[in-house]
Tab-separated table of C-alpha atoms in Angstrom:
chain	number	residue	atom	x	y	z
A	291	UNK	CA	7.684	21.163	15.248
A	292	UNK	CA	8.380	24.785	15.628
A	293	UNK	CA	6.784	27.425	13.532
A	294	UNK	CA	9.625	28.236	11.102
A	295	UNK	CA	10.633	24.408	10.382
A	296	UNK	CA	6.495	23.839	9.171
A	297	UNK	CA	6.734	27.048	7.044
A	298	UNK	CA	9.881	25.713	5.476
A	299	UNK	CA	8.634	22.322	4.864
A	300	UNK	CA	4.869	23.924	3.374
A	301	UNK	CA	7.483	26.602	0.552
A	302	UNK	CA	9.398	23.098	0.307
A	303	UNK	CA	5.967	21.164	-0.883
A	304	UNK	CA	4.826	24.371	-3.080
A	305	UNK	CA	8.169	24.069	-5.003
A	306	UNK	CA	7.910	20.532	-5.304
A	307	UNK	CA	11.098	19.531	-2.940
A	308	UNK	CA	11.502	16.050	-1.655
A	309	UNK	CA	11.339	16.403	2.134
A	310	UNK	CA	13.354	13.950	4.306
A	311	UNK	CA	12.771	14.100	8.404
A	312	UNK	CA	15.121	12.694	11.040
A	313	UNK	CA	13.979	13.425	14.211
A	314	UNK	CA	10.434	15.087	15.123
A	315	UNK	CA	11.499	18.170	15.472
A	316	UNK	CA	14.093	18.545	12.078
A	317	UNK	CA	13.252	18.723	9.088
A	318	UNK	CA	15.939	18.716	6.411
A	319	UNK	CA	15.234	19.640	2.398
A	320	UNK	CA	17.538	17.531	0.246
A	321	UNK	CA	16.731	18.460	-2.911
A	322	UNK	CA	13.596	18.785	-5.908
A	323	UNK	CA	11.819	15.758	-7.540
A	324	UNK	CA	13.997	16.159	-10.686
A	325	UNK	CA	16.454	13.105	-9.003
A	326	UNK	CA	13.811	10.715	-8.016
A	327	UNK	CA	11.845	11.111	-11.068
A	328	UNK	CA	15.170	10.595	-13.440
A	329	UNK	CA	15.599	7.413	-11.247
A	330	UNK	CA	12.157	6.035	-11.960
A	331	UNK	CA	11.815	7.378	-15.650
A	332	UNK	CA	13.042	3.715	-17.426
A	333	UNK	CA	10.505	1.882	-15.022
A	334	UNK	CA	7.845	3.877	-15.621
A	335	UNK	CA	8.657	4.057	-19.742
A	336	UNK	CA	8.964	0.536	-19.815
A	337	UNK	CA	5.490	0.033	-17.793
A	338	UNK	CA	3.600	2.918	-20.390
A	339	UNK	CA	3.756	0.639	-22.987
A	340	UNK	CA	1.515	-2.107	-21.766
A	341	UNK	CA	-2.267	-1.940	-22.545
A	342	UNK	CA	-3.990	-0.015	-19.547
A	343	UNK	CA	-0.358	0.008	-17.844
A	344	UNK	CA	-1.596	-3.516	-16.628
A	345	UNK	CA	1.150	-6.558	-17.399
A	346	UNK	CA	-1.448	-9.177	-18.043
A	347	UNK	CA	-5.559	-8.954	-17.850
A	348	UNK	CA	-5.943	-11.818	-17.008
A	349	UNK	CA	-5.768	-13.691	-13.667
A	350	UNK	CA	-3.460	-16.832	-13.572
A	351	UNK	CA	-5.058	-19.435	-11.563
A	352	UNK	CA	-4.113	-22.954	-10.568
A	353	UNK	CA	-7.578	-25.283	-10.339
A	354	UNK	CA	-5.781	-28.131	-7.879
A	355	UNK	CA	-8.462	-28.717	-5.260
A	356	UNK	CA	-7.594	-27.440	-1.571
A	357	UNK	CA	-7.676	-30.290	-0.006
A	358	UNK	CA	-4.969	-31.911	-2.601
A	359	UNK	CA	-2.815	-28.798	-1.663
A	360	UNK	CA	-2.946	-29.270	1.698
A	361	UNK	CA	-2.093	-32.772	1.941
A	362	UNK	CA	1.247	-31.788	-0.362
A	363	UNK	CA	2.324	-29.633	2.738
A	364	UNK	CA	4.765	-31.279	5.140
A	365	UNK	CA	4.377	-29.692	8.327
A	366	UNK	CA	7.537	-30.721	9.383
A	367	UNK	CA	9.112	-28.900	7.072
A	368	UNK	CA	7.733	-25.374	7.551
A	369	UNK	CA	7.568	-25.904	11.254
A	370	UNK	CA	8.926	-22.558	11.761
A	371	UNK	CA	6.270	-21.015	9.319
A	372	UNK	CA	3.197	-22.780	11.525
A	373	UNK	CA	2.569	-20.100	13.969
A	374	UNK	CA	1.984	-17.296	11.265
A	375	UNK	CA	0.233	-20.094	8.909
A	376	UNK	CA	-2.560	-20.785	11.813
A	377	UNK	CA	-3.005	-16.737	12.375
A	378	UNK	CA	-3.853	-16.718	8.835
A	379	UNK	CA	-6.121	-19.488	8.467
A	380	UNK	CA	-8.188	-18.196	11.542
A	381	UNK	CA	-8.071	-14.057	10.341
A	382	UNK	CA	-9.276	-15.488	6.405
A	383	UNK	CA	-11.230	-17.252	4.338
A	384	UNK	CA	-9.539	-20.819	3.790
A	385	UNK	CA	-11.200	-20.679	0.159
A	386	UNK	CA	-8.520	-17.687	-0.462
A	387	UNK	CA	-5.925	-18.868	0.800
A	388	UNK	CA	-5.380	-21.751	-2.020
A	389	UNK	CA	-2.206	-19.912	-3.287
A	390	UNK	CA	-0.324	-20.453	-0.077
A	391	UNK	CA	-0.697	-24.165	0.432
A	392	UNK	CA	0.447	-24.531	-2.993
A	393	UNK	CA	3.502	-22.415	-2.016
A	394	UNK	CA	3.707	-24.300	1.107
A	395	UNK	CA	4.392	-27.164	-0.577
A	396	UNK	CA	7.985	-26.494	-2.017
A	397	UNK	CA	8.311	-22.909	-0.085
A	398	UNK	CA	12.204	-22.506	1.413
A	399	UNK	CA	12.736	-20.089	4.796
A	400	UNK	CA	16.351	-18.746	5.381
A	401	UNK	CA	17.917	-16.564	7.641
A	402	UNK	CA	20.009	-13.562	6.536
A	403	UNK	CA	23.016	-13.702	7.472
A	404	UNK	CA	24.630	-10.282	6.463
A	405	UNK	CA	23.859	-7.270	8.949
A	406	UNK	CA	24.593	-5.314	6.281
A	407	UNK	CA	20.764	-5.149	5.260
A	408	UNK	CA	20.455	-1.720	4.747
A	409	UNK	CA	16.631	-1.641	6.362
A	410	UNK	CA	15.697	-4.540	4.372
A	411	UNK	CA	14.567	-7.260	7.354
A	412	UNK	CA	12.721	-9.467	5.271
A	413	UNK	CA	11.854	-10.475	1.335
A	414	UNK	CA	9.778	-12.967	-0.657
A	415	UNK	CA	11.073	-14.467	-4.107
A	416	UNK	CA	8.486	-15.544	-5.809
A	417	UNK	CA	10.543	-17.416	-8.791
A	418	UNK	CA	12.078	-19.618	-6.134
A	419	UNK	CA	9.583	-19.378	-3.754
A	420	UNK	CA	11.859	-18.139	-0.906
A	421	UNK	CA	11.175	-16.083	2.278
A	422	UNK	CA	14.286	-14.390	3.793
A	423	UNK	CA	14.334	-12.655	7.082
A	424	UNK	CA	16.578	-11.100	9.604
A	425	UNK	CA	14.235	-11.098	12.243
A	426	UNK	CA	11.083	-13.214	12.886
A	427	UNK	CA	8.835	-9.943	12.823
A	428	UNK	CA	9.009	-9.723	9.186
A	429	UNK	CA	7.932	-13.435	8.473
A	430	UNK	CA	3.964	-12.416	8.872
A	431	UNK	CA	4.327	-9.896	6.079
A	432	UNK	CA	6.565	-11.893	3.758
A	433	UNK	CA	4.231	-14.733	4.350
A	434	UNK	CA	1.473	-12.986	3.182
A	435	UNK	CA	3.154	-11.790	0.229
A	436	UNK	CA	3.594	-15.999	-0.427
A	437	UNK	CA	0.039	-16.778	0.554
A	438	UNK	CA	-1.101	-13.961	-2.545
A	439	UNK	CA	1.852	-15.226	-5.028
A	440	UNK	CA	1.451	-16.778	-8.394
A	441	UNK	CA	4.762	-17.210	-10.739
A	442	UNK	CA	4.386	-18.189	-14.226
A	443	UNK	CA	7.148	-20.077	-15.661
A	444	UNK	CA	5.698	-19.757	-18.893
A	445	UNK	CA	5.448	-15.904	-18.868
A	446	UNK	CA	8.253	-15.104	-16.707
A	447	UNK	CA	5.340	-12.973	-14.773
A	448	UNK	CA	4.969	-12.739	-11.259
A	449	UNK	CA	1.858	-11.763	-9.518
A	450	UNK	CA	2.029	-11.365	-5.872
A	451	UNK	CA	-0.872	-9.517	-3.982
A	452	UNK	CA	-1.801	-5.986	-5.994
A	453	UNK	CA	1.778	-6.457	-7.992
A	454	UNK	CA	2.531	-7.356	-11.671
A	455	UNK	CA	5.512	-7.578	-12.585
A	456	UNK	CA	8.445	-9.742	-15.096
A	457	UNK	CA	11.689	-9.270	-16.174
A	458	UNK	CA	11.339	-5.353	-17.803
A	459	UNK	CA	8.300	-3.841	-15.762
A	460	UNK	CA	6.063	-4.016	-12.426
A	461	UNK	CA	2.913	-2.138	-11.475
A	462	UNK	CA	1.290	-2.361	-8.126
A	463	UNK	CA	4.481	-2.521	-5.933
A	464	UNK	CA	3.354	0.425	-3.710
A	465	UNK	CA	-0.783	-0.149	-3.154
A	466	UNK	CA	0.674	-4.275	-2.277
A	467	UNK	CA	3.750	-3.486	0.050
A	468	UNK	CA	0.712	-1.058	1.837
A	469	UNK	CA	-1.905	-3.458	1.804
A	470	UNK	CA	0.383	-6.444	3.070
A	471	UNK	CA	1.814	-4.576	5.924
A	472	UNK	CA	-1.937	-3.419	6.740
A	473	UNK	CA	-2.728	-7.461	7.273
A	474	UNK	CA	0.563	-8.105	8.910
A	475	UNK	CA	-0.151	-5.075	11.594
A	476	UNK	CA	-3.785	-6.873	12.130
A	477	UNK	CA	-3.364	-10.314	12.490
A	478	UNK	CA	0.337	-10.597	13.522
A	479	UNK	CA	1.002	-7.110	15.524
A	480	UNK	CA	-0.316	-6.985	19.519
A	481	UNK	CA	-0.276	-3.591	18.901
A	482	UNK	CA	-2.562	-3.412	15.938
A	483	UNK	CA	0.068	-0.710	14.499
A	484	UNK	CA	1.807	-1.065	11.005
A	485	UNK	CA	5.489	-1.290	11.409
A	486	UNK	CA	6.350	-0.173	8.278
A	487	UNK	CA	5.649	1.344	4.982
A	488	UNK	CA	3.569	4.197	6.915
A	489	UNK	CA	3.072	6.219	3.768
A	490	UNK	CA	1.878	3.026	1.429
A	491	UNK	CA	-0.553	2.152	4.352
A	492	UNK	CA	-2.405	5.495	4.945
A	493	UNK	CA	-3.350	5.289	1.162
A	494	UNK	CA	-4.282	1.165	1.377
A	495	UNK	CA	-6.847	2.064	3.836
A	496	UNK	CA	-8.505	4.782	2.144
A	497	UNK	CA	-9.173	2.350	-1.025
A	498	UNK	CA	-10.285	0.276	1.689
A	499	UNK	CA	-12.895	2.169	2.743
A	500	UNK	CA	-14.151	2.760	-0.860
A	501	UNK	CA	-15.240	-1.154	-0.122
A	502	UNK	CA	-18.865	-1.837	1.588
A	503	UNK	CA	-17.332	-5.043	3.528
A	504	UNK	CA	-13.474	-4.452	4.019
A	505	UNK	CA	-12.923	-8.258	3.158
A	506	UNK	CA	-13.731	-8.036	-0.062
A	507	UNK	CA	-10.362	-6.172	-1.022
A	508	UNK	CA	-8.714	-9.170	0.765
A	509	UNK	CA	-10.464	-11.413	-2.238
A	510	UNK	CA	-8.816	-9.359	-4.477
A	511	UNK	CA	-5.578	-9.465	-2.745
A	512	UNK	CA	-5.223	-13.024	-2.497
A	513	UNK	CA	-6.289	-14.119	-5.599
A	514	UNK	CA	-3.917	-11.598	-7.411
A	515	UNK	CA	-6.500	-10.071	-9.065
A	516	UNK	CA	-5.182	-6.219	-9.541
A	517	UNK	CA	-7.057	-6.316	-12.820
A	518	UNK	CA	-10.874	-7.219	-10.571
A	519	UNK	CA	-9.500	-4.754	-8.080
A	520	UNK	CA	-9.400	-1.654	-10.742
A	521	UNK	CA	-12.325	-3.362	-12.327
A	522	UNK	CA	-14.566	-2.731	-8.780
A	523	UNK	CA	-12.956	0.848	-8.145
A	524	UNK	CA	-13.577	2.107	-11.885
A	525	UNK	CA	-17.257	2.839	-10.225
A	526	UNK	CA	-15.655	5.758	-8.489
A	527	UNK	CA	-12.609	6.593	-9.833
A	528	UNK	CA	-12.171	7.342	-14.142
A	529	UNK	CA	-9.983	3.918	-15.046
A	530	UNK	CA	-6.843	6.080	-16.621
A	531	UNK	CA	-7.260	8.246	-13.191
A	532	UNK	CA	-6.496	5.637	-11.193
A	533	UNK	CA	-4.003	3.694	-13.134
A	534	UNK	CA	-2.601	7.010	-12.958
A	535	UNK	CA	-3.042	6.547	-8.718
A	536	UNK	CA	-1.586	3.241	-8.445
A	537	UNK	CA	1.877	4.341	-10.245
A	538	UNK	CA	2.101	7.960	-8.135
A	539	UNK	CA	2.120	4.892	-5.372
A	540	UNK	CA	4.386	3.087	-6.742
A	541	UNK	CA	6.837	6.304	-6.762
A	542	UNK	CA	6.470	7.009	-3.580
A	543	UNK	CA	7.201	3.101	-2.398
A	544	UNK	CA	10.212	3.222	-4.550
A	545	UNK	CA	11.329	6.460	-2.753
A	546	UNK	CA	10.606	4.954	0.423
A	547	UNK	CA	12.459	1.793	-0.228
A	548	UNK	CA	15.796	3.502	-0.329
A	549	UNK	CA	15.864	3.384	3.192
A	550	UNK	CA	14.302	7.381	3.542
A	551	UNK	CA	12.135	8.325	5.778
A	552	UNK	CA	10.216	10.684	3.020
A	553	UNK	CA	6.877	12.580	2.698
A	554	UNK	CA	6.738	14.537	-0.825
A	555	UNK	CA	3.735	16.719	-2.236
A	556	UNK	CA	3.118	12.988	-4.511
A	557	UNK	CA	1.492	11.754	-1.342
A	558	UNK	CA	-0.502	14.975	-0.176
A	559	UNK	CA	-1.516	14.560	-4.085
A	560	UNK	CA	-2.651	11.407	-3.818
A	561	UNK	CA	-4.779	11.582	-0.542
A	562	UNK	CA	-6.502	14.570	-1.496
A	563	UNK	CA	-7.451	13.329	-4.764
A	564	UNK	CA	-9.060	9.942	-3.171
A	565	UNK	CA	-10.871	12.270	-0.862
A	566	UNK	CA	-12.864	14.214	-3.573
A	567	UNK	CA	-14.151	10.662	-4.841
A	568	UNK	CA	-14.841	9.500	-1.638
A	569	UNK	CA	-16.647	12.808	-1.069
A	570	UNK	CA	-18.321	11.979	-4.454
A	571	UNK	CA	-20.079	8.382	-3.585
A	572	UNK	CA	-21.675	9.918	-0.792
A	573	UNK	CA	-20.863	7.711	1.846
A	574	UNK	CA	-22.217	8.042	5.285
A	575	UNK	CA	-20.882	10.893	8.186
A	576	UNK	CA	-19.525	8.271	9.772
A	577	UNK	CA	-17.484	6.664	6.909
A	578	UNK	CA	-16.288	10.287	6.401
A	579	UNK	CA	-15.419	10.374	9.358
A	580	UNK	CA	-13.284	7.455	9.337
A	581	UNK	CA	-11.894	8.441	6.141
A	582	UNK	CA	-10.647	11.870	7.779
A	583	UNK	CA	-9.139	10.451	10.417
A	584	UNK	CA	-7.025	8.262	8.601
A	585	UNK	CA	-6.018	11.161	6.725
A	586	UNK	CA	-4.863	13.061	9.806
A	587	UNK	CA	-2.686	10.539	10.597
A	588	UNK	CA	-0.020	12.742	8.593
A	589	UNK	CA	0.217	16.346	9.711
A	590	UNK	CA	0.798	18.078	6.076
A	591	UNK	CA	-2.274	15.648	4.679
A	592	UNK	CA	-3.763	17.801	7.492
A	593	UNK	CA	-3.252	20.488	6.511
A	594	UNK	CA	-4.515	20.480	2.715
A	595	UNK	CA	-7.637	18.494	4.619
A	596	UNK	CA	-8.371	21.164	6.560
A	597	UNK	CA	-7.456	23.542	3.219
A	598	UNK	CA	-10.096	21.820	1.647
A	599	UNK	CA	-12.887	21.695	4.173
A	600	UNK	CA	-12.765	25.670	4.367
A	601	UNK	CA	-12.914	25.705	1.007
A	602	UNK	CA	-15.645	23.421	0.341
A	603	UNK	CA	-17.698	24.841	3.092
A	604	UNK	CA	-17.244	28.737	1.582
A	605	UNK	CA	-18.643	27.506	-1.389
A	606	UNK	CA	-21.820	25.979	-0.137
A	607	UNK	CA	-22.703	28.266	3.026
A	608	UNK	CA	-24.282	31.452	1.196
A	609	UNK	CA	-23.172	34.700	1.517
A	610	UNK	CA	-24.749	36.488	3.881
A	611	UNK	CA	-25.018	33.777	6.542
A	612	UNK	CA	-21.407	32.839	6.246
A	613	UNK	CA	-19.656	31.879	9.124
A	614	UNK	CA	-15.904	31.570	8.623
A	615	UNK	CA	-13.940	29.107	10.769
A	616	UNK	CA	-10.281	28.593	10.665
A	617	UNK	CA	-9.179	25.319	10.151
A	618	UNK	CA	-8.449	23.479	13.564
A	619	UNK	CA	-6.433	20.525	14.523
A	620	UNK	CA	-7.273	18.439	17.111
A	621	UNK	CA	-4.174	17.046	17.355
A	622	UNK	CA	-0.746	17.953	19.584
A	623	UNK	CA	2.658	18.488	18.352
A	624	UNK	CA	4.103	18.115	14.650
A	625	UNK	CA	5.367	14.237	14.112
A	626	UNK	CA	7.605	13.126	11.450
A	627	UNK	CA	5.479	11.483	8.178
């Protein structure tokens, strides 16, 4: 990206501007915050008012053994479904994955037929329990979002994955749509490579790496349990903190699933402040590392990394021995976020 497009998009972050990039080389400004946050305002009111912003504290849980569930499943039916079903099985536990067979069991696959999608390729109902697509590569993620869904009929609630939600609120939407697509890209991708959702999976992996064992965030995931999951990160992050972390995702999903290709200051936000924590539980170089380079993966992110570093490293070299380096980037030319 030339010079003068990357100083217009830095002023564009500073006065909080929504930025919106085509190609990797544009960079359009379409207009301040004010719009999106007026859109999201009754969600977010209506979400406020719960205890802890959390729905429901509890996890619901259906005790029917496994093997009960599994015999309920006609193969025949889900035929279609048994590819994706076996990746699962072989990339998880079996004793998490419960919630599917019992989905399994009455779960309905359909086609879209309208090409008028508007970037939507695939969804999962949870009421109905029924997985849409428009092509096959977005059964793996909707499937997952089946294989971590609960639906009360008694509460009208649904929890799927890291999302709460009913009929006047949800929470979650943003850290589960990231965390889904970061299992689809791993056990369904040959590439290994999200194909979606870019901004909500950056962020999925740094909570990730807050873990000691990476599949214990799965446990969470596919037993629902967004309650145990703020539960194990209130030992590094202040519980209102990251309540407050989990809806600034939530924006920024909701902004993404407009069909824009966005990055906004929300997300620069919201990676820098889970770096200071990480920083905080002093986790080893080469989990720093790792949790740098995930950052670079966006070029602004970057930038206030690299912002930071200098900064951090001015305040703890002493003055007379200071060495001042510029912030350096390893990495070529400016990509769209």
């Amino acid at each position: 990206m030339p010079a003068d497009y990357l100083a217009m998009a830095l002023m564009a972050i500073k006065n909080n501007f929504l930025l919106v990039y085509l190609p990797a080389w544009m960079a359009i400004i379409i207009g301040n915050r004010a719009g999106i946050n007026k859109a999201n305002k009754l969600s977010l009111e209506r979400i406020s008012k719960y205890d802890g912003c959390l729905i429901n504290k509890s996890v619901f849980y259906d005790f029917t053994p496994l093997k009960q569930r599994k015999r309920n499943v006609d193969r025949r039916k889900i035929k279609e479904l048994l590819p994706y079903v076996e990746k699962l099985v072989n990339h998880a536990d079996e004793s998490l994955l419960t919630d599917m067979y019992r989905n399994l069991s009455t779960v309905k696959l359909k086609k879209m037929k309208s090409i008028f999608t508007f970037g939507v390729v695939g969804s999962y109902d949870p009421t109905d329990n029924i997985i849409e697509f428009f092509n096959k590569k977005a059964i793996g993620h909707e499937l997952l979002h089946m294989a971590s869904g609960y639906y009360s009929k008694e509460k009208k609630e649904w929890h799927v994955g890291f999302k709460q939600a009913n009929n006047k609120a949800s929470i979650g939407r943003g850290l589960n749509e990231g965390y889904t697509e970061l299992l689809a890209s791993r056990i369904y991708n040959k590439s290994g490579k999200a194909e979606s959702y870019e901004n909500e999976v950056r962020i999925a992996k740094l909570f990730e790496l807050f873990f000691d064992d990476p599949k214990d965030m799965e446990k969470y995931y596919f037993r629902h349990n967004l309650p145990g999951f703020i539960l194990y990160m209130q030992k590094f992050i202040p519980r209102k903190e990251l309540i407050n972390m989990i809806i600034c995702l939530d924006e920024i999903d909701r902004i993404y699933s407009r069909g824009i290709v966005t990055f906004t200051f929300k997300t620069i936000d919201l990676s820098m402040k889970l770096y200071k924590y990480f920083l905080k539980t002093n986790p080893s170089r080469a989990k720093i590392r790792a949790f740098e380079r995930i950052l670079r993966e966006n070029k602004f992110v970057e930038w206030a990394l690299d912002k930071e570093k200098f900064k951090l490293q001015k305040e703890s070299t002493p003055f007379n021995n200071r060495v001042v380096e510029m912030p350096y980037s390893s990495h070529g030319r400016m990509r769209a976020a």
